[in-house]
XYZ file of N, CA and C in Angstrom:
510
model
N 98.834 86.264 104.849
C 98.660 87.650 105.455
C 99.829 88.444 105.284
N 99.798 89.542 105.706
C 100.737 90.406 105.797
C 101.159 90.720 107.208
N 102.754 91.194 107.039
C 103.150 91.359 108.262
C 102.872 93.061 108.567
N 101.819 93.645 109.131
C 101.842 95.084 109.612
C 101.392 94.871 110.879
N 101.813 96.238 111.717
C 101.646 96.318 113.011
C 101.127 97.635 113.379
N 100.116 98.143 113.968
C 98.755 97.096 114.131
C 98.163 96.649 113.047
N 97.678 95.354 113.231
C 96.963 94.902 112.013
C 95.853 95.325 111.548
N 95.613 96.061 110.356
C 94.498 96.396 109.871
C 93.167 95.917 110.233
N 91.995 96.708 110.146
C 90.662 95.857 110.424
C 90.399 95.117 109.303
N 90.586 95.408 108.116
C 89.825 94.666 107.098
C 91.055 94.494 106.010
N 91.632 93.034 105.725
C 92.663 92.861 104.829
C 92.373 91.479 103.857
N 92.061 91.727 102.946
C 91.880 90.711 101.826
C 92.651 90.687 100.680
N 93.843 89.825 100.587
C 95.060 89.549 100.007
C 94.685 88.989 98.580
N 95.385 89.512 97.712
C 95.016 89.241 96.218
C 96.044 88.590 95.653
N 95.976 88.005 94.877
C 97.198 87.280 93.745
C 98.205 88.322 93.033
N 99.564 88.281 93.191
C 100.111 89.314 92.234
C 100.976 90.041 93.468
N 101.331 91.057 92.503
C 102.195 91.980 93.516
C 102.586 93.354 92.828
N 102.736 94.249 93.412
C 102.847 95.444 92.597
C 104.775 95.971 92.894
N 105.110 96.219 92.012
C 106.656 96.800 91.654
C 106.810 98.141 92.120
N 107.480 98.424 93.391
C 107.242 99.788 93.761
C 108.459 100.549 93.123
N 109.570 99.749 92.408
C 110.847 100.301 92.082
C 110.380 101.103 91.100
N 110.657 102.519 91.054
C 110.584 103.462 89.901
C 109.290 103.916 89.144
N 108.298 103.639 90.605
C 106.603 103.890 90.484
C 106.640 105.236 90.459
N 105.653 105.863 89.575
C 105.597 107.491 89.830
C 104.421 107.707 91.013
N 104.465 108.683 91.671
C 103.629 109.135 92.842
C 102.506 110.333 92.210
N 101.282 109.979 92.482
C 100.493 111.123 91.929
C 99.483 111.412 93.268
N 99.358 112.681 93.162
C 98.582 112.943 94.734
C 97.669 113.902 94.532
N 96.237 114.037 94.939
C 95.154 115.054 94.593
C 95.643 116.279 94.725
N 95.284 117.079 93.812
C 95.265 118.617 93.962
C 94.823 119.144 95.168
N 93.787 118.811 96.145
C 93.010 119.078 96.889
C 94.229 118.841 98.449
N 95.199 117.925 98.192
C 95.913 117.715 99.242
C 96.393 119.266 99.814
N 96.534 119.769 101.111
C 97.399 120.508 101.811
C 98.731 120.196 101.469
N 99.412 121.635 101.982
C 100.816 121.373 101.720
C 101.662 120.272 102.712
N 101.459 120.205 104.071
C 101.535 119.005 104.794
C 101.301 117.599 104.135
N 100.192 117.145 103.621
C 100.049 116.226 103.541
C 100.857 115.541 102.085
N 100.675 116.372 101.026
C 101.557 116.700 100.173
C 102.845 116.286 100.396
N 103.679 116.784 101.593
C 105.060 116.634 101.931
C 104.992 115.220 102.320
N 104.211 114.385 102.826
C 104.293 113.295 103.285
C 104.237 112.362 102.586
N 103.578 112.537 101.266
C 103.464 111.798 100.011
C 105.104 112.121 99.263
N 105.615 113.112 99.627
C 107.080 113.532 98.638
C 107.997 112.881 99.570
N 108.101 112.747 100.821
C 108.905 112.315 101.675
C 109.132 110.766 101.481
N 107.948 110.098 101.389
C 107.899 108.511 101.158
C 108.200 108.371 99.792
N 108.214 109.145 98.533
C 108.714 108.883 97.311
C 110.288 109.413 97.454
N 110.759 110.349 98.146
C 112.122 110.079 98.316
C 112.790 109.111 98.936
N 112.090 108.595 100.097
C 113.050 107.656 100.873
C 112.973 106.229 99.866
N 111.510 105.987 99.354
C 111.403 104.888 98.423
C 112.655 105.136 97.372
N 112.855 106.272 96.519
C 113.986 106.285 95.846
C 115.538 105.934 96.169
N 115.525 106.374 97.476
C 116.671 106.495 98.247
C 116.796 104.759 98.382
N 116.259 104.197 99.214
C 116.241 102.660 99.256
C 116.330 101.611 97.937
N 115.580 102.056 97.104
C 115.501 101.369 95.908
C 116.913 101.591 94.852
N 117.318 102.734 94.676
C 117.990 103.286 93.746
C 117.620 103.338 92.534
N 115.987 103.694 92.155
C 115.223 103.716 91.459
C 114.626 105.210 91.743
N 114.713 106.014 90.616
C 113.874 107.552 90.763
C 112.541 107.181 90.804
N 111.727 107.910 91.650
C 110.352 108.078 91.639
C 109.942 109.168 91.527
N 109.185 109.367 90.657
C 108.701 110.581 90.310
C 107.358 111.232 91.115
N 107.340 112.673 91.378
C 106.038 112.781 92.084
C 105.231 114.224 91.636
N 104.058 113.890 91.476
C 103.456 115.223 90.752
C 101.822 114.876 91.338
N 101.626 116.242 91.080
C 99.638 116.623 91.735
C 99.110 115.730 90.647
N 97.891 115.770 90.563
C 97.053 115.155 89.608
C 96.578 113.854 89.897
N 95.750 113.147 88.712
C 95.083 111.806 88.847
C 95.963 110.764 87.793
N 96.167 109.618 88.256
C 96.642 108.694 87.161
C 95.790 107.145 87.427
N 96.568 106.453 86.503
C 95.848 105.067 86.948
C 97.172 104.210 87.143
N 98.327 104.570 86.871
C 99.245 103.632 87.393
C 100.296 104.356 88.353
N 100.979 103.707 89.015
C 101.648 104.210 90.345
C 101.126 104.092 91.370
N 101.813 105.104 92.333
C 100.999 105.464 93.713
C 100.118 106.552 93.649
N 98.982 106.379 94.094
C 97.820 107.259 93.556
C 97.208 107.457 94.775
N 97.426 108.672 95.300
C 96.777 109.242 96.623
C 95.570 110.050 96.354
N 94.494 109.969 97.010
C 93.285 110.511 96.619
C 92.619 110.840 97.966
N 91.962 112.357 98.136
C 91.235 112.416 99.084
C 89.465 111.907 99.114
N 89.078 111.577 100.338
C 87.677 110.608 100.447
C 87.132 111.600 101.730
N 86.465 112.367 101.250
C 85.768 113.121 102.767
C 85.068 112.411 103.448
N 84.629 111.487 102.841
C 83.230 110.399 103.617
C 84.084 109.607 104.350
N 85.472 109.256 104.547
C 86.065 108.753 105.597
C 86.472 109.210 106.824
N 86.414 108.314 107.793
C 86.737 109.198 109.157
C 88.025 109.784 109.195
N 88.682 110.635 110.313
C 89.755 111.379 110.292
C 90.945 110.462 109.991
N 91.128 109.567 110.718
C 92.303 108.768 110.750
C 92.392 107.460 109.826
N 90.972 107.347 109.290
C 90.954 106.015 108.316
C 91.593 106.267 107.043
N 91.573 105.290 106.373
C 92.292 105.313 104.890
C 91.780 103.520 104.554
N 92.234 103.453 103.401
C 92.083 102.593 102.185
C 93.250 102.275 101.320
N 93.428 101.163 101.171
C 94.686 100.957 100.348
C 94.067 99.592 99.065
N 94.307 100.210 98.008
C 94.132 99.291 96.887
C 95.228 98.793 95.862
N 95.900 97.515 96.302
C 96.979 97.475 95.471
C 96.870 96.611 94.712
N 97.102 96.668 93.137
C 96.983 95.713 92.030
C 98.158 95.727 91.529
N 98.694 94.881 90.463
C 99.864 94.870 89.737
C 100.045 96.001 89.286
N 99.270 97.324 88.711
C 99.692 98.162 88.202
C 99.812 99.647 89.024
N 98.983 99.643 90.316
C 98.754 100.923 90.840
C 98.713 100.507 92.542
N 98.866 101.669 93.279
C 98.819 101.393 94.637
C 97.702 102.676 95.029
N 96.465 102.303 95.178
C 95.893 103.579 95.425
C 95.223 103.689 96.762
N 95.485 104.967 97.629
C 95.248 105.170 98.821
C 94.191 106.542 98.918
N 93.596 105.726 99.851
C 92.013 107.066 99.960
C 92.234 107.146 101.334
N 92.111 108.637 101.656
C 91.863 109.093 103.107
C 91.513 110.420 103.026
N 91.006 111.017 104.248
C 90.281 112.146 104.122
C 91.416 112.907 105.389
N 92.265 112.683 105.730
C 93.317 113.805 106.520
C 94.699 113.234 106.218
N 95.457 114.342 106.803
C 96.825 113.882 106.872
C 97.208 112.703 107.901
N 96.500 112.610 108.972
C 96.794 111.458 109.545
C 96.174 109.888 108.612
N 95.436 109.914 108.070
C 95.007 108.912 107.151
C 95.948 108.683 106.287
N 96.499 109.507 105.675
C 97.634 109.324 104.368
C 99.176 108.732 105.132
N 99.052 109.560 106.130
C 100.230 108.876 107.278
C 100.321 107.448 107.510
N 99.041 107.199 108.178
C 98.871 105.888 108.559
C 98.985 105.103 107.351
N 98.244 104.972 106.169
C 98.709 104.391 104.869
C 99.762 104.160 104.514
N 100.911 105.299 104.494
C 102.173 104.875 104.268
C 102.877 104.111 105.174
N 102.896 104.444 106.475
C 103.349 103.552 107.245
C 102.928 101.895 106.925
N 101.601 101.596 106.863
C 101.303 100.236 106.662
C 102.032 99.867 105.203
N 102.257 100.808 104.108
C 102.910 100.364 102.933
C 104.684 99.949 103.375
N 105.023 100.923 104.200
C 106.505 100.921 104.434
C 106.485 99.330 105.039
N 105.609 99.308 106.004
C 105.485 97.412 106.654
C 105.382 96.601 105.415
N 104.906 96.576 104.089
C 104.487 95.548 103.467
C 105.955 95.414 102.175
N 106.684 96.624 102.597
C 108.119 96.680 101.753
C 109.486 96.143 102.396
N 110.387 95.739 101.972
C 111.365 95.021 102.950
C 111.509 95.921 103.941
N 112.552 95.465 104.804
C 112.920 96.361 105.839
C 113.728 97.564 105.673
N 114.682 97.441 104.580
C 115.593 98.109 103.933
C 114.976 99.515 103.874
N 113.453 99.849 103.537
C 112.805 100.978 103.429
C 113.041 102.058 104.731
N 113.474 101.442 105.978
C 113.666 102.270 107.038
C 115.142 102.840 107.062
N 115.879 101.900 106.189
C 117.499 102.573 106.324
C 117.734 103.929 105.431
N 119.178 104.270 105.382
C 119.392 105.376 104.883
C 120.534 104.951 103.628
N 120.451 103.508 103.233
C 121.263 103.210 102.306
C 120.856 102.634 101.203
N 121.067 102.574 100.019
C 120.423 102.043 98.823
C 120.421 100.117 98.772
N 119.466 99.715 98.590
C 119.205 98.053 98.693
C 118.625 98.018 97.559
N 119.240 98.035 96.478
C 118.919 97.727 94.868
C 118.254 96.197 94.742
N 119.198 95.438 95.670
C 118.864 93.724 95.487
C 117.657 93.267 96.228
N 117.021 94.308 96.876
C 115.869 93.560 97.808
C 114.634 93.400 96.928
N 113.717 92.928 97.397
C 112.614 92.654 96.225
C 111.570 93.941 96.820
N 111.530 94.886 96.154
C 110.695 96.181 96.287
C 109.356 95.594 95.633
N 108.461 94.681 95.932
C 107.235 94.616 95.418
C 106.507 94.775 97.037
N 105.082 95.029 96.823
C 104.027 94.960 97.554
C 102.952 94.027 97.186
N 102.591 93.029 98.267
C 101.461 92.191 98.024
C 100.193 92.973 97.516
N 99.591 92.085 96.214
C 98.418 93.011 95.936
C 97.364 92.831 97.307
N 96.406 93.592 97.388
C 95.597 93.497 98.603
C 94.600 94.614 98.770
N 93.695 94.637 99.626
C 92.732 95.586 99.795
C 92.608 95.704 101.100
N 92.872 96.766 101.380
C 93.040 96.993 102.999
C 92.397 98.276 103.490
N 91.203 98.002 104.375
C 90.358 98.927 105.035
C 90.781 99.159 106.540
N 91.260 100.451 106.826
C 91.719 100.631 108.447
C 91.286 101.828 108.756
N 91.350 101.934 110.254
C 91.164 102.975 110.995
C 91.541 102.833 112.330
N 91.932 103.634 113.239
C 92.246 103.393 114.502
C 90.966 102.579 115.378
N 91.268 101.805 116.211
C 90.246 101.618 117.098
C 90.164 102.153 118.221
N 90.946 103.280 118.691
C 90.938 103.735 119.912
C 91.266 105.484 119.361
N 90.833 106.285 119.710
C 91.076 107.939 119.654
C 92.702 108.235 120.302
N 92.753 107.583 121.425
C 94.149 107.931 121.971
C 94.874 106.715 121.987
N 95.905 106.620 121.452
C 96.993 105.719 121.149
C 98.197 106.539 121.561
N 99.047 106.025 122.682
C 100.057 106.798 123.076
C 101.130 105.777 123.752
N 102.357 106.768 123.817
C 103.507 106.001 124.907
C 104.049 107.160 125.569
N 104.545 106.526 126.748
C 105.189 107.335 127.809
C 106.765 107.413 127.689
N 107.150 108.450 127.845
C 108.938 108.687 128.087
C 108.892 109.240 129.699
N 109.786 108.473 130.405
C 109.857 108.897 131.665
C 111.152 109.931 131.785
N 110.977 111.180 131.524
C 112.063 112.180 131.404
C 112.285 112.485 133.004
N 111.732 112.421 133.765
C 112.225 112.650 135.291
C 113.246 111.894 135.928
N 113.055 110.704 135.715
C 114.154 109.599 135.849
C 115.174 109.557 134.918
N 115.126 109.774 133.817
C 115.976 109.295 132.352
C 116.075 110.722 131.663
N 117.433 111.007 131.301
C 117.713 111.927 130.418
C 117.720 111.338 128.709
N 116.906 111.956 127.758
C 116.761 111.837 126.736
C 117.232 112.912 126.214
N 118.311 112.634 125.288
C 118.947 113.791 124.191
C 117.969 113.912 123.095
N 117.908 114.629 122.432
C 117.450 115.387 121.450
C 117.302 114.007 120.070
N 118.273 113.483 119.709
C 118.141 112.437 118.862
C 117.494 111.312 119.176
N 117.522 110.750 120.888
C 116.772 109.665 121.093
C 115.576 110.128 121.068
N 114.705 111.356 121.271
C 113.321 111.533 121.550
C 112.989 111.346 119.794
N 113.773 111.884 118.663
C 113.260 111.826 117.593
C 113.261 110.472 117.352
N 114.060 109.487 117.583
C 113.976 108.062 117.341
C 112.971 107.615 117.972
N 112.453 108.010 119.156
C 111.200 107.543 119.641
C 109.872 107.731 118.878
N 109.995 109.105 118.432
C 108.808 109.719 117.956
C 108.727 109.130 116.225
N 109.907 108.288 115.778
C 109.958 107.799 114.747
C 109.215 106.237 114.695
N 109.584 105.618 115.661
C 108.855 104.479 116.337
C 107.291 104.606 116.698
N 107.191 105.765 117.098
C 105.788 105.684 117.701
C 104.991 105.930 116.093
N 105.631 106.543 115.361
C 104.860 106.883 113.997
C 104.413 105.749 113.117
N 105.603 104.788 113.245
C 105.311 103.419 112.688
C 104.214 102.523 112.978
N 104.106 102.573 114.266
C 103.053 101.761 115.349
C 101.653 102.717 115.085
N 101.606 103.676 114.636
C 100.549 104.631 114.328
C 99.914 105.254 115.633
N 100.803 105.634 116.688
C 100.498 106.233 117.871
C 100.436 107.367 117.476
N 99.328 107.824 118.267
C 99.289 109.478 118.207
C 99.544 110.466 119.116
N 99.793 110.138 120.481
C 99.751 110.787 121.864
C 101.447 110.470 122.412
N 101.888 111.409 122.750
C 103.405 111.540 123.422
C 103.078 112.000 124.906
């Protein structure tokens, strides 16, 4: 099994692993600027953590991380296909791409969430096929700001935690 929270709707584990260190990133030319930036941010974060440079470009490819639009999928749904040569991500919206990236981050070593290089970590992703979509449209957390003061950094940290767990309402 894979250790992902919340657990995806459908997971099919395969043999082998994809090496994420230095893999190229390719995204669909149909992506809007915000969606392309989410992919670029993930590539930048992976480069920092692994110590290997990950290139990012628009267009199609058969190797590396490949992000594609699939308008037939639900608004927040995504599909991941991880093979030894490529990680293919299919989604119809920014939310789907973002949730797929959160799943990929959880499949990588915990150092992906840090701000320092961890070149000695195992930067491979288990080969698998994952189909996922939120079970509920409204998924949120509450901050009790009437009884507790939260500074700007605490609120940002809270939002980051919400993103990792694929929550959509504060």
